[in-house]
XYZ file of C-alpha atoms in Angstrom:
407
model
C -29.182 185.707 89.464
C -30.781 182.872 87.488
C -32.810 181.748 90.485
C -34.532 185.066 91.185
C -37.761 186.301 89.540
C -37.733 188.737 86.633
C -37.086 192.270 87.827
C -35.161 191.087 90.894
C -31.366 190.994 90.911
C -29.382 189.417 93.738
C -25.624 188.984 93.782
C -22.847 188.135 96.229
C -19.136 188.667 95.557
C -16.124 187.834 97.717
C -12.522 188.827 97.002
C -9.446 187.756 98.983
C -5.987 189.124 98.222
C -2.667 188.289 99.835
C -0.009 190.930 99.204
C 3.483 191.577 100.514
C 6.551 193.737 99.909
C 10.112 193.393 101.161
C 11.280 196.975 101.679
C 9.690 200.242 102.739
C 9.388 203.406 100.661
C 7.874 205.799 103.237
C 9.515 208.210 105.698
C 11.329 206.806 108.687
C 10.274 203.203 108.093
C 12.140 200.057 107.132
C 11.512 196.422 106.439
C 8.670 194.426 104.952
C 4.894 194.417 105.151
C 2.164 191.929 104.335
C -1.599 191.750 104.397
C -4.545 189.494 103.684
C -7.410 191.720 102.621
C -10.990 190.511 102.173
C -13.880 192.319 100.509
C -17.398 190.868 100.524
C -20.250 192.557 98.646
C -23.944 191.735 98.542
C -26.248 193.620 96.208
C -30.027 193.622 95.760
C -31.758 195.334 92.819
C -35.509 195.528 92.225
C -36.442 196.935 88.818
C -40.196 196.446 88.714
C -41.500 197.764 92.032
C -43.928 200.076 90.310
C -42.970 201.559 86.969
C -40.826 203.731 86.911
C -39.676 203.011 90.501
C -36.510 200.947 91.185
C -34.486 200.083 94.277
C -30.808 199.254 94.905
C -29.067 198.169 98.097
C -25.435 197.094 98.436
C -23.760 195.987 101.661
C -19.966 195.759 101.765
C -17.587 194.303 104.334
C -13.810 194.987 104.340
C -11.490 193.088 106.688
C -7.760 192.413 107.132
C -7.325 189.180 109.148
C -3.549 189.394 108.610
C -1.571 192.662 108.699
C 1.929 193.650 109.831
C 1.594 197.405 110.306
C -1.776 197.953 111.946
C -3.892 198.025 108.793
C -6.556 196.091 110.710
C -7.314 199.293 112.674
C -7.330 201.707 109.727
C -10.593 202.751 108.002
C -8.607 202.824 104.737
C -8.452 199.018 104.870
C -11.229 197.990 107.265
C -14.954 198.724 107.251
C -17.120 196.132 108.981
C -20.458 195.460 107.258
C -21.676 198.840 106.079
C -24.008 200.168 103.409
C -22.247 201.311 100.242
C -25.421 201.800 98.166
C -29.016 202.414 99.212
C -31.092 204.378 96.741
C -34.543 204.671 95.223
C -34.567 205.389 91.474
C -36.962 206.858 88.961
C -36.051 205.298 85.599
C -37.360 205.744 82.064
C -36.352 204.568 78.592
C -38.166 207.475 76.979
C -37.580 210.722 78.891
C -40.079 213.353 77.781
C -40.925 211.369 74.643
C -37.390 211.859 73.263
C -36.495 208.166 73.094
C -33.556 208.818 75.432
C -33.091 206.854 78.640
C -32.752 208.494 82.035
C -32.517 207.748 85.749
C -32.770 209.816 88.925
C -31.221 208.239 92.044
C -32.027 209.300 95.632
C -29.949 208.038 98.568
C -26.461 206.588 99.019
C -24.701 206.129 95.682
C -21.364 205.125 94.177
C -20.077 207.449 91.452
C -17.849 206.624 88.472
C -16.832 209.212 85.886
C -14.732 208.548 82.801
C -11.605 206.549 83.585
C -11.878 207.336 87.293
C -9.043 209.876 87.432
C -11.102 212.102 89.725
C -14.147 210.108 90.840
C -14.356 206.303 90.939
C -16.069 203.497 92.842
C -14.937 199.919 93.509
C -11.271 199.363 92.723
C -8.148 197.220 93.189
C -7.511 198.893 96.535
C -9.649 198.679 99.645
C -11.361 202.067 99.641
C -14.714 202.684 97.913
C -15.940 206.304 98.149
C -19.690 206.644 98.689
C -21.996 209.669 98.702
C -25.418 210.598 100.084
C -27.534 212.709 97.761
C -29.148 212.928 94.313
C -27.674 211.676 91.020
C -29.209 212.288 87.559
C -28.332 210.437 84.349
C -29.796 211.246 80.915
C -28.562 209.436 77.805
C -24.928 208.378 77.606
C -25.689 204.716 76.799
C -25.192 202.739 73.586
C -28.443 204.058 72.093
C -27.651 207.745 72.582
C -25.055 210.004 70.975
C -24.854 212.275 73.998
C -25.206 212.126 77.740
C -25.726 214.337 80.766
C -24.977 213.591 84.413
C -25.402 215.828 87.450
C -25.268 215.233 91.188
C -25.455 216.990 94.554
C -24.145 214.912 97.470
C -22.384 214.759 100.816
C -19.269 212.528 100.961
C -19.626 209.617 103.384
C -16.880 209.276 105.989
C -15.723 205.721 106.551
C -15.308 204.198 110.028
C -13.756 200.832 110.820
C -16.487 199.399 113.070
C -19.170 202.091 113.539
C -21.726 203.033 110.848
C -20.517 205.279 108.023
C -22.201 208.656 107.785
C -21.848 211.831 105.748
C -19.901 214.807 107.033
C -22.005 217.814 108.129
C -21.467 220.896 105.986
C -19.334 219.011 103.430
C -20.660 218.842 99.884
C -19.539 217.281 96.621
C -21.431 218.200 93.462
C -20.847 218.276 89.749
C -22.022 217.835 86.187
C -20.682 216.155 83.059
C -21.708 216.038 79.416
C -20.515 213.425 76.928
C -20.604 213.072 73.154
C -20.303 209.982 70.958
C -21.035 211.720 67.652
C -17.561 211.073 66.214
C -16.062 207.582 66.771
C -12.528 208.995 66.397
C -13.153 211.816 68.900
C -15.563 210.852 71.654
C -15.590 213.503 74.337
C -16.440 214.418 77.916
C -16.561 217.808 79.654
C -17.063 218.035 83.416
C -17.041 220.247 86.492
C -16.743 219.036 90.110
C -17.107 221.159 93.245
C -15.884 220.001 96.686
C -16.624 222.145 99.745
C -15.662 220.808 103.171
C -16.472 223.971 105.136
C -14.556 223.934 108.421
C -14.249 220.132 108.436
C -11.486 217.702 107.444
C -8.894 219.476 105.217
C -11.168 222.508 104.683
C -11.012 222.091 100.914
C -13.046 224.434 98.709
C -12.076 223.317 95.210
C -13.535 223.587 91.724
C -12.155 221.125 89.171
C -12.953 221.475 85.481
C -11.686 219.111 82.821
C -12.151 217.398 79.481
C -11.404 213.999 77.968
C -11.114 213.165 74.248
C -10.554 209.597 73.099
C -11.053 206.879 70.514
C -11.867 203.313 71.550
C -9.398 200.473 70.774
C -10.045 198.783 67.419
C -8.200 195.836 65.885
C -5.359 196.939 63.571
C -6.025 200.600 64.397
C -4.439 203.355 66.441
C -6.356 204.837 69.354
C -5.635 207.582 71.850
C -6.807 209.391 74.967
C -6.169 212.936 76.221
C -7.478 214.239 79.540
C -6.728 217.571 81.217
C -7.928 218.799 84.626
C -7.640 222.267 86.214
C -8.301 223.172 89.865
C -8.920 226.497 91.558
C -10.076 227.394 95.043
C -8.766 227.332 98.594
C -7.532 224.767 101.094
C -7.921 226.410 104.465
C -6.626 229.923 103.915
C -4.243 228.909 101.122
C -5.124 229.893 97.559
C -4.987 226.885 95.276
C -4.346 226.472 91.552
C -3.194 223.135 90.148
C -3.521 220.998 87.030
C -3.141 217.416 85.848
C -2.755 215.937 82.352
C -2.855 212.414 80.978
C -2.141 211.230 77.461
C -1.825 207.872 75.767
C -1.407 206.510 72.246
C -1.935 202.829 71.522
C -2.000 200.319 68.699
C -4.020 197.067 68.625
C -2.321 194.413 66.489
C -4.245 192.026 64.241
C -2.524 188.978 65.710
C -4.212 185.674 66.581
C -3.686 186.577 70.236
C -5.138 190.106 70.719
C -2.179 192.339 71.578
C -2.202 196.046 72.438
C 0.761 198.331 73.177
C 0.276 201.744 74.808
C 2.535 204.745 75.365
C 1.602 206.709 78.538
C 2.298 210.257 79.707
C 1.262 211.853 83.004
C 1.883 215.193 84.666
C 0.374 216.485 87.906
C 1.511 219.831 89.280
C 3.269 220.283 92.609
C 4.499 222.985 94.958
C 6.682 223.271 98.091
C 3.418 224.012 99.916
C 1.536 220.686 99.843
C -1.800 222.512 99.920
C -1.025 223.748 96.406
C -0.449 220.268 94.953
C -3.067 218.840 92.611
C -5.845 217.194 94.628
C -6.994 213.959 92.986
C -10.310 213.951 94.921
C -11.797 210.407 94.850
C -9.649 208.923 92.068
C -8.414 205.391 91.524
C -4.782 204.720 90.528
C -4.206 201.059 89.619
C -4.158 201.323 85.809
C -1.560 204.100 85.564
C 0.377 204.130 88.852
C 0.808 200.464 89.722
C -0.783 198.269 92.385
C -2.375 200.055 95.327
C -3.411 198.102 98.455
C -0.435 198.195 100.833
C 1.857 199.374 98.020
C 0.395 202.422 96.253
C 3.804 204.088 96.000
C 2.817 206.690 93.390
C 0.010 209.242 93.673
C -1.164 211.566 90.842
C 0.093 214.676 92.621
C 3.458 216.450 92.109
C 4.418 213.808 89.555
C 5.997 213.823 86.095
C 5.951 210.563 84.122
C 6.895 211.204 80.472
C 8.214 207.691 79.802
C 5.777 204.843 80.151
C 4.588 201.769 78.283
C 1.917 199.145 78.875
C 1.267 195.980 76.891
C -1.659 193.563 77.139
C -1.910 190.148 75.521
C -4.882 187.726 75.471
C -3.776 184.165 74.568
C -7.389 183.008 75.118
C -10.741 184.568 75.964
C -10.095 183.733 79.618
C -6.428 184.705 80.106
C -4.962 188.204 80.047
C -1.315 189.174 80.493
C -0.270 192.719 81.334
C 3.189 194.264 81.617
C 3.974 197.917 82.281
C 7.033 200.051 82.863
C 6.990 203.704 83.937
C 9.608 206.253 85.017
C 8.735 208.923 87.603
C 10.104 212.295 88.632
C 8.762 214.889 91.045
C 7.163 217.746 89.150
C 8.584 220.129 91.777
C 11.777 219.045 93.540
C 11.042 221.104 96.632
C 7.570 219.650 96.971
C 6.466 216.473 98.732
C 6.668 212.963 97.355
C 2.943 212.616 98.010
C 1.866 209.642 100.098
C 5.365 208.813 101.352
C 5.848 211.559 103.951
C 9.137 212.469 102.224
C 10.092 216.018 101.250
C 13.277 218.019 100.791
C 12.354 221.736 100.954
C 15.846 222.648 99.710
C 15.428 220.634 96.532
C 18.922 219.146 96.855
C 17.572 215.578 96.841
C 16.657 216.066 93.199
C 13.538 214.829 91.471
C 14.247 211.320 90.124
C 12.032 208.838 92.021
C 12.810 205.771 89.939
C 11.208 203.177 87.694
C 8.164 200.996 88.347
C 7.875 197.626 86.617
C 4.427 196.022 86.931
C 3.098 192.754 85.536
C 0.082 190.516 86.129
C -1.842 187.582 84.706
C -5.599 187.167 85.107
C -7.599 183.984 84.524
C -11.403 184.340 84.340
C -13.086 181.100 83.228
C -16.462 181.532 81.553
C -17.854 178.014 81.746
C -18.375 175.299 84.339
C -18.394 175.687 88.095
C -15.737 178.431 87.977
C -17.495 180.671 85.444
C -18.135 183.380 88.049
C -14.605 183.377 89.459
C -11.286 185.000 88.571
C -7.715 184.479 89.742
C -5.011 187.121 89.389
C -1.309 186.991 90.230
C 0.900 190.068 90.034
C 4.401 191.357 90.696
C 5.834 194.877 90.804
C 9.301 196.269 91.462
C 10.089 199.860 92.364
C 13.653 200.604 91.286
C 14.432 203.498 93.609
C 15.995 206.573 92.046
C 18.616 209.009 93.310
C 15.968 210.909 95.331
C 16.096 208.164 97.978
C 19.877 208.610 98.313
C 19.564 212.200 99.525
C 16.112 212.942 100.925
C 15.929 213.442 104.733
C 14.583 210.457 106.706
C 14.927 208.223 103.674
C 13.667 204.643 104.147
C 16.797 203.440 102.340
C 17.888 202.809 98.778
C 16.988 199.106 98.527
C 14.503 198.469 95.738
C 10.950 197.394 96.614
C 9.630 193.990 95.478
C 5.866 193.556 95.751
C 3.706 190.562 94.921
C 0.060 189.539 95.264
C -2.370 186.745 94.543
C -6.086 187.561 94.361
C -9.166 185.391 93.958
C -12.691 186.727 93.298
């Protein structure tokens, strides 16, 4: 903030989104749904307490003043005034005389790794995972060719009106290394371990993966490949699953920056839902359409070999996006994750349908509105033949979804 002293950062953000759809896509339901969702964040950062000591506190409030299907009572959508970050940090720009920056965080933290396909923080939807523990960062910034991150935490369980607190005997830990030595092949290698003991879903999972990519450059091709492999147990069920993402894109040298991307996704599935790929604390908006009250597609038991996304920037403040993806179940006898639908016989087939998604975002950078943004979006789920045959189908009528969001 411009009005705070040097070393002190203070910020407040409010986001309101109205969203609605006309037809259900989950088991045994029918009709429309709507919601007004509000997220308010306040953050305080103190950098110069006593070198190298720093402090961060973030308070977040999630509410749904309007909802048709009881979202106002669900901790997925509602969390009244709780702490999402509260940590003391030891920070240095010259760790051990190496010239490399580093930070050690103690307390409640938000974690983001890579593109957020396994672990991510604030997002389009209403859920922000938080963790109590220790988080180490070394390097990984613009001045370093490599980076290391490691953490040992307990996941925080979210409650609608009572204080959030971590789950006893549940742990989430991991480590990641990154390399920026080659601009055409930047890389990340990571390992995450989730152990819930005898609590929640009783997951004991190890997930190892890698990501290789090149950043978008004008009049150049770029790409991204990420693969994830999981082993362990969920309850007494042995678990092995995998997920893969790939994309190839080209950035045109037009007056209006324009980028076109081909997308591929596969996430393994099984008739036993405990053997499906577990996406941990991932976010989904960029590759699986709007979440919020929609969120029709989850990265589990999914095959999406046909997909395109295009972005166009007529000005520095306006961004158009349009996307189209086609989805099948990876295993026809497995669940359509998140919908409650499953045909153990496999006779319903695997074709889920097509998802068209478009949005426009306006983020002025000058004047009284320079800290605001307005986004309007529309999506349509063209239901496939799976909805014709699956037991307890919500019907074959396509789903139209729209939203308007101001931040």
